[in-house]
Short mmCIF file of C-alpha atoms in Angstrom, two decimals:
data_model
loop_
_atom_site.label_atom_id
_atom_site.label_comp_id
_atom_site.label_asym_id
_atom_site.label_seq_id
_atom_site.Cartn_x
_atom_site.Cartn_y
_atom_site.Cartn_z
CA MET Q 1 13.25 -10.28 12.88
CA SER Q 2 10.91 -11.55 15.57
CA HIS Q 3 7.34 -12.38 14.66
CA PRO Q 4 4.57 -14.70 15.84
CA ASP Q 5 4.99 -18.28 14.61
CA ARG Q 6 1.46 -18.20 13.20
CA LEU Q 7 2.56 -15.61 10.64
CA GLU Q 8 4.33 -18.35 8.69
CA GLU Q 9 0.94 -19.97 7.99
CA LEU Q 10 -0.50 -16.83 6.36
CA ASP Q 11 -0.12 -15.31 2.90
CA LEU Q 12 1.30 -12.18 4.53
CA TYR Q 13 4.43 -14.11 5.47
CA SER Q 14 5.83 -14.22 1.94
CA VAL Q 15 6.30 -10.47 1.64
CA TRP Q 16 7.26 -10.18 5.32
CA ALA Q 17 10.10 -12.63 4.74
CA THR Q 18 11.27 -11.46 1.32
CA ALA Q 19 10.76 -7.68 1.10
CA ARG Q 20 14.12 -5.94 1.11
CA ASP Q 21 14.72 -3.32 3.78
CA LEU Q 22 14.36 0.27 2.63
CA GLU Q 23 17.70 1.78 1.73
CA GLY Q 24 18.43 5.17 0.24
CA ALA Q 25 14.83 6.05 -0.61
CA PHE Q 26 11.24 4.92 -0.07
CA ASP Q 27 9.28 4.19 -3.26
CA PRO Q 28 5.67 4.22 -2.05
CA PHE Q 29 4.35 2.95 -5.37
CA SER Q 30 6.03 -0.39 -4.75
CA PHE Q 31 3.86 -2.79 -2.77
CA GLU Q 32 6.97 -4.50 -1.46
CA GLN Q 33 8.43 -1.24 -0.19
CA ARG Q 34 5.25 -0.25 1.62
CA MET Q 35 5.30 -3.65 3.31
CA ALA Q 36 8.99 -3.26 4.14
CA ALA Q 37 8.12 0.08 5.73
CA TYR Q 38 5.44 -1.56 7.87
CA ARG Q 39 7.85 -4.31 8.90
CA THR Q 40 10.43 -1.74 9.95
CA MET Q 41 7.90 0.29 11.93
CA ILE Q 42 6.63 -2.86 13.64
CA ALA Q 43 10.16 -4.00 14.51
CA ASN Q 44 11.48 -0.61 15.62
CA THR Q 45 8.60 0.05 18.01
CA ASN Q 46 9.24 -3.19 19.90
CA THR Q 47 12.30 -2.06 21.80
CA ASP Q 48 12.72 -3.99 25.05
CA ASP Q 49 10.00 -6.38 23.83
CA ARG Q 50 7.36 -3.86 24.87
CA PHE Q 51 4.87 -5.58 22.54
CA GLY Q 52 6.01 -9.07 23.47
CA ALA Q 53 9.02 -11.20 22.58
CA ASP Q 54 7.44 -12.03 19.21
CA ASN Q 55 5.87 -8.56 18.80
CA ARG Q 56 2.36 -10.00 18.64
CA HIS Q 57 0.80 -7.17 20.65
CA ASN Q 58 1.97 -4.43 18.29
CA PRO Q 59 -1.09 -2.49 17.05
CA LEU Q 60 0.55 -1.77 13.68
CA TRP Q 61 -0.15 -5.34 12.52
CA GLY Q 62 -3.65 -4.31 11.47
CA LEU Q 63 -2.31 -1.94 8.82
CA MET Q 64 -0.09 -4.63 7.35
CA PHE Q 65 -2.90 -7.17 7.23
CA GLN Q 66 -5.18 -4.69 5.49
CA HIS Q 67 -2.58 -3.80 2.88
CA GLN Q 68 -2.07 -7.49 2.13
CA TRP Q 69 -5.84 -7.80 1.63
CA GLN Q 70 -5.80 -4.83 -0.76
CA PHE Q 71 -3.00 -6.45 -2.74
CA ARG Q 72 -4.61 -9.88 -2.81
CA THR Q 73 -7.95 -8.52 -4.05
CA ASP Q 74 -6.63 -6.23 -6.83
CA ARG Q 75 -7.60 -3.05 -5.00
CA LEU Q 76 -4.18 -1.46 -5.59
CA GLY Q 77 -4.30 -1.67 -9.37
CA ALA Q 78 -5.11 -4.09 -12.16
CA GLY Q 79 -1.49 -5.19 -12.56
CA THR Q 80 -0.21 -4.95 -8.99
CA ARG Q 81 -0.19 -8.67 -8.33
CA GLN Q 82 1.88 -9.18 -11.48
CA ASP Q 83 4.43 -6.36 -11.26
CA GLY Q 84 4.16 -5.16 -7.67
CA ARG Q 85 3.45 -1.57 -8.73
CA ILE Q 86 0.65 0.40 -7.06
CA ASP Q 87 -1.48 2.48 -9.41
CA PRO Q 88 -1.24 6.16 -8.30
CA ASP Q 89 -4.90 6.55 -9.35
CA SER Q 90 -6.15 3.65 -7.21
CA PRO Q 91 -8.48 5.01 -4.50
CA TRP Q 92 -7.48 2.20 -2.14
CA GLY Q 93 -3.84 2.75 -3.00
CA TYR Q 94 -4.16 6.42 -2.13
CA GLY Q 95 -6.00 5.56 1.07
CA ASN Q 96 -3.22 3.21 2.08
CA TYR Q 97 -0.62 5.85 1.19
CA THR Q 98 -2.05 7.94 4.01
CA LEU Q 99 -1.69 4.89 6.28
CA SER Q 100 1.81 3.82 5.25
CA VAL Q 101 3.85 6.74 3.93
CA VAL Q 102 2.27 9.26 6.30
CA PRO Q 103 2.92 7.06 9.38
CA TRP Q 104 6.48 6.53 8.13
CA LEU Q 105 7.00 10.29 7.97
CA GLY Q 106 5.65 10.64 11.50
CA ALA Q 107 7.88 7.81 12.69
CA ALA Q 108 10.88 9.48 11.08
CA VAL Q 109 10.22 12.72 12.97
CA ALA Q 110 9.93 10.67 16.16
CA GLY Q 111 13.28 9.03 15.46
CA VAL Q 112 11.81 5.55 15.09
CA VAL Q 113 12.78 5.04 11.42
CA PRO Q 114 15.32 6.72 9.14
CA ALA Q 115 14.26 9.92 7.38
CA LEU Q 116 14.48 8.56 3.85
CA PRO Q 117 13.43 10.63 0.83
CA VAL Q 118 10.01 9.61 -0.49
CA ALA Q 119 9.82 9.06 -4.24
CA ASP Q 120 7.43 11.12 -6.34
CA PRO Q 121 4.52 9.40 -8.09
CA PRO Q 122 5.67 7.90 -11.40
CA THR Q 123 2.84 9.53 -13.38
CA ARG Q 124 0.33 12.33 -13.04
CA SER Q 125 -2.49 11.40 -10.69
CA ARG Q 126 -5.88 12.55 -9.50
CA PHE Q 127 -4.48 12.36 -5.95
CA ARG Q 128 -1.83 14.53 -4.29
CA TYR Q 129 1.28 12.81 -2.99
CA VAL Q 130 4.58 13.87 -1.47
CA THR Q 131 6.40 15.48 -4.38
CA GLY Q 132 9.89 16.89 -4.35
CA GLY Q 133 10.03 16.14 -0.64
CA THR Q 134 7.04 18.38 0.10
CA VAL Q 135 4.13 16.92 2.03
CA PRO Q 136 0.73 18.11 0.72
CA GLU Q 137 -0.72 20.54 3.23
CA GLU Q 138 -3.82 18.42 3.77
CA LEU Q 139 -1.63 15.55 5.03
CA VAL Q 140 0.47 17.62 7.46
CA PRO Q 141 -1.94 17.18 10.43
CA ALA Q 142 -1.90 13.41 9.89
CA VAL Q 143 1.91 13.36 9.97
CA ALA Q 144 1.72 15.21 13.30
CA ASP Q 145 -0.75 12.71 14.76
CA TRP Q 146 1.37 9.77 13.65
CA ARG Q 147 4.43 11.45 15.16
CA ALA Q 148 2.51 11.70 18.45
CA TYR Q 149 1.65 8.00 18.23
CA PHE Q 150 5.27 6.98 17.70
CA PHE Q 151 6.50 9.25 20.48
CA LEU Q 152 3.97 7.59 22.78
CA VAL Q 153 4.91 4.01 21.97
CA ALA Q 154 8.63 4.78 21.98
CA GLY Q 155 8.69 6.25 25.45
CA GLY Q 156 5.40 5.64 27.21
CA ASP Q 157 4.22 3.02 29.66
CA LEU Q 158 2.36 0.42 27.61
CA THR Q 159 1.14 -1.69 30.52
CA ASP Q 160 -2.33 -0.53 29.55
CA PRO Q 161 -2.63 -0.92 25.75
CA GLU Q 162 -5.58 1.45 25.36
CA PRO Q 163 -3.71 4.78 25.18
CA ALA Q 164 -1.62 3.47 22.28
CA ARG Q 165 -4.71 2.10 20.53
CA LEU Q 166 -6.53 5.40 20.89
CA ALA Q 167 -3.53 7.37 19.63
CA LEU Q 168 -3.24 5.05 16.64
CA TRP Q 169 -6.93 5.39 15.78
CA LYS Q 170 -6.74 9.17 16.14
CA ALA Q 171 -3.92 9.26 13.58
CA HIS Q 172 -5.75 6.72 11.41
CA LYS Q 173 -8.86 8.90 11.47
CA THR Q 174 -6.95 12.08 10.61
CA SER Q 175 -5.41 10.28 7.64
CA LEU Q 176 -8.66 8.90 6.29
CA ASP Q 177 -10.56 12.16 6.77
CA VAL Q 178 -8.30 13.49 4.02
CA VAL Q 179 -9.21 10.54 1.82
CA VAL Q 180 -12.93 11.11 2.34
CA GLY Q 181 -12.61 14.76 1.38
CA VAL Q 182 -10.57 13.99 -1.71
CA LEU Q 183 -12.91 11.24 -2.90
CA ALA Q 184 -15.78 13.72 -2.78
CA ASP Q 185 -13.94 16.06 -5.15
CA VAL Q 186 -12.31 13.81 -7.75
CA ASP Q 187 -13.53 11.65 -10.59
CA THR Q 188 -12.81 8.06 -9.54
CA ASP Q 189 -13.68 6.50 -12.92
CA PRO Q 190 -12.94 3.74 -13.99
CA TRP Q 191 -13.08 2.33 -10.47
CA PRO Q 192 -16.58 0.90 -9.82
CA ASP Q 193 -18.95 3.20 -7.96
CA LEU Q 194 -19.90 0.39 -5.58
CA GLU Q 195 -16.27 -0.17 -4.66
CA VAL Q 196 -15.64 3.53 -4.05
CA THR Q 197 -18.79 3.69 -1.92
CA PHE Q 198 -17.44 0.77 0.09
CA LEU Q 199 -14.19 2.68 0.63
CA ARG Q 200 -16.09 5.77 1.78
CA GLY Q 201 -18.08 3.66 4.21
CA TRP Q 202 -14.92 2.03 5.51
CA CYS Q 203 -13.49 5.46 6.24
CA ARG Q 204 -16.61 6.23 8.28
CA MET Q 205 -16.34 2.92 10.13
CA VAL Q 206 -13.03 4.13 11.53
CA ASP Q 207 -14.96 6.53 13.77
CA TYR Q 208 -16.70 3.58 15.40
CA LEU Q 209 -13.47 1.63 15.80
CA TRP Q 210 -11.67 4.61 17.33
CA ALA Q 211 -14.42 5.13 19.91
CA ALA Q 212 -14.09 1.47 20.88
CA ALA Q 213 -10.26 1.45 21.03
CA TRP Q 214 -10.55 -1.48 18.61
CA PRO Q 215 -7.54 -3.83 18.92
CA THR Q 216 -5.36 -4.28 15.85
CA ASP Q 217 -2.62 -6.50 17.26
CA PHE Q 218 -1.64 -9.80 15.65
CA THR Q 219 -3.65 -11.98 18.02
CA PHE Q 220 -6.86 -10.02 17.54
CA MET Q 221 -6.43 -9.72 13.79
CA THR Q 222 -5.88 -13.44 13.27
CA ALA Q 223 -8.82 -14.28 15.54
CA HIS Q 224 -11.33 -11.77 14.16
CA GLY Q 225 -10.00 -10.03 11.05
CA LEU Q 226 -9.15 -12.61 8.40
CA ASP Q 227 -12.55 -13.42 6.89
CA VAL Q 228 -14.52 -10.23 7.28
CA LEU Q 229 -13.83 -8.35 4.04
CA PRO Q 230 -14.67 -9.09 0.39
CA GLU Q 231 -12.07 -11.10 -1.51
CA SER Q 232 -13.05 -9.54 -4.84
CA LEU Q 233 -13.75 -6.07 -6.20
CA LEU Q 234 -17.34 -4.91 -5.87
CA THR Q 235 -18.32 -4.05 -9.42
CA SER Q 236 -22.06 -4.82 -9.25
CA PRO Q 237 -24.78 -5.92 -6.82
CA GLU Q 238 -24.22 -9.46 -8.06
CA ASP Q 239 -20.70 -9.35 -6.61
CA LEU Q 240 -22.20 -8.47 -3.26
CA ASP Q 241 -24.70 -11.32 -3.47
CA ALA Q 242 -21.89 -13.79 -4.23
CA LEU Q 243 -19.94 -13.04 -1.05
CA PRO Q 244 -19.89 -15.44 1.90
CA ALA Q 245 -22.52 -14.53 4.46
CA LYS Q 246 -20.14 -13.01 7.02
CA ALA Q 247 -18.31 -10.80 4.53
CA ARG Q 248 -21.58 -9.87 2.79
CA GLY Q 249 -23.11 -8.74 6.07
CA ASN Q 250 -20.09 -6.59 6.86
CA VAL Q 251 -20.06 -5.03 3.40
CA VAL Q 252 -23.78 -4.25 3.58
CA ASN Q 253 -23.22 -2.47 6.90
CA VAL Q 254 -20.29 -0.49 5.53
CA LEU Q 255 -22.24 0.51 2.42
CA ARG Q 256 -25.09 1.63 4.65
CA LEU Q 257 -22.68 3.80 6.61
CA ALA Q 258 -21.46 5.40 3.39
CA THR Q 259 -24.97 6.37 2.31
CA THR Q 260 -26.33 7.49 5.69
CA PRO Q 261 -27.10 11.23 5.68
CA ARG Q 262 -24.44 13.22 7.48
CA TRP Q 263 -26.78 14.40 10.24
CA ARG Q 264 -27.95 10.86 10.97
CA TYR Q 265 -24.43 9.50 10.83
CA GLY Q 266 -23.28 12.16 13.31
CA LEU Q 267 -26.15 11.35 15.69
CA ASN Q 268 -25.53 7.61 15.52
CA LEU Q 269 -21.83 8.13 16.15
CA LEU Q 270 -22.57 10.36 19.13
CA LEU Q 271 -24.71 7.59 20.64
CA TRP Q 272 -22.04 4.97 19.92
CA ARG Q 273 -19.38 7.07 21.63
CA ARG Q 274 -21.61 7.29 24.67
CA ILE Q 275 -22.07 3.52 24.65
CA MET Q 276 -18.29 3.06 24.50
CA ARG Q 277 -17.49 5.41 27.40
CA THR Q 278 -16.48 2.65 29.81
CA ARG Q 279 -13.78 0.01 29.73
CA GLU Q 280 -16.47 -2.57 30.44
CA ALA Q 281 -18.22 -1.68 27.18
CA ARG Q 282 -15.02 -1.47 25.16
CA ASP Q 283 -13.96 -4.90 26.40
CA ARG Q 284 -17.18 -6.29 24.90
CA VAL Q 285 -17.07 -4.33 21.67
CA LEU Q 286 -17.46 -7.32 19.35
CA PRO Q 287 -20.94 -8.41 20.49
CA LEU Q 288 -22.06 -4.82 21.11
CA LEU Q 289 -21.05 -3.66 17.65
CA ASP Q 290 -22.78 -6.67 16.15
CA ALA Q 291 -25.95 -5.81 18.07
CA VAL Q 292 -25.90 -2.22 16.80
CA PHE Q 293 -25.21 -3.01 13.15
CA ASP Q 294 -27.08 -6.30 12.80
CA PRO Q 295 -29.96 -6.58 15.28
CA ARG Q 296 -31.35 -10.12 15.33
CA PRO Q 297 -33.43 -12.25 17.70
CA ASP Q 298 -30.30 -14.09 18.82
CA ASN Q 299 -28.52 -10.91 19.98
CA ALA Q 300 -31.45 -9.40 21.89
CA ALA Q 301 -29.51 -9.67 25.16
CA GLU Q 302 -26.64 -7.69 23.66
CA ARG Q 303 -29.05 -5.04 22.41
CA ARG Q 304 -30.34 -4.66 25.95
CA ALA Q 305 -26.73 -4.32 27.09
CA VAL Q 306 -26.24 -1.57 24.49
CA LEU Q 307 -29.16 0.33 25.99
CA ARG Q 308 -27.78 -0.09 29.51
CA HIS Q 309 -24.43 1.34 28.46
CA LEU Q 310 -26.16 4.16 26.61
CA LEU Q 311 -28.37 5.19 29.53
CA ARG Q 312 -25.98 4.71 32.43
CA ARG Q 313 -24.76 7.86 34.14
#
């Protein structure tokens, strides 16, 4: 199965190379099977090398990288790294379910992957999953948006990558909106409050990434996405203080997003969407986003650029 050579240097490669293809059924509480599902979706959307001979331009890579990070940092369950089983009560595990199983269901409707039965959760859970083949009603719109994404990449002209990116982020957002709503209504104990707040903030960050048509292909992820998230669970403020500066800054910004009042968050997002209206702005999203979230003397020029994009007609 084609892949960028650089993949073999990363911890993701082990599961990429060894996970068995899904056959007969999809057990979404197996880390290996979720990764096998991603691998299949990545491979099956690269017909005619539309994302490159080694598939490096496929925007689904971002989901696979993030799931590997969740696994590596014990966010899928206390024993996941030992037995490969995802805790049905893990908030991050549930969040990823909406970004692995739900895309798979959409891809199946689009004819991109086989329509395999999805296994029920092994135990009772605070979260609602596909059970007895029935998709929870709150996840049905997300399946539809992922179906639209897979229809687009299967048959559309991908010369310009932005339409596919925007369709992916739309589906991503629809999925995580469900997660945000559920987290507000369930008891997430014993998961640390700080960690759950970080997850809520990350779900809000998706709005900013969607507006910017943020790239999630292999090249972008390996250049900009490998050292930006915390490599340990956030159980206390001391854990935050112990993070490397880059990851700590990102986490602080995400936590701030999570605790911003809804009205202020909506206003800030409206302004950001206006800033990101043009391709020129979206092509410079990295420095512009940095200027918005972390204003410093050394990015004053970028802050002026933000204002120009905001005020232009």
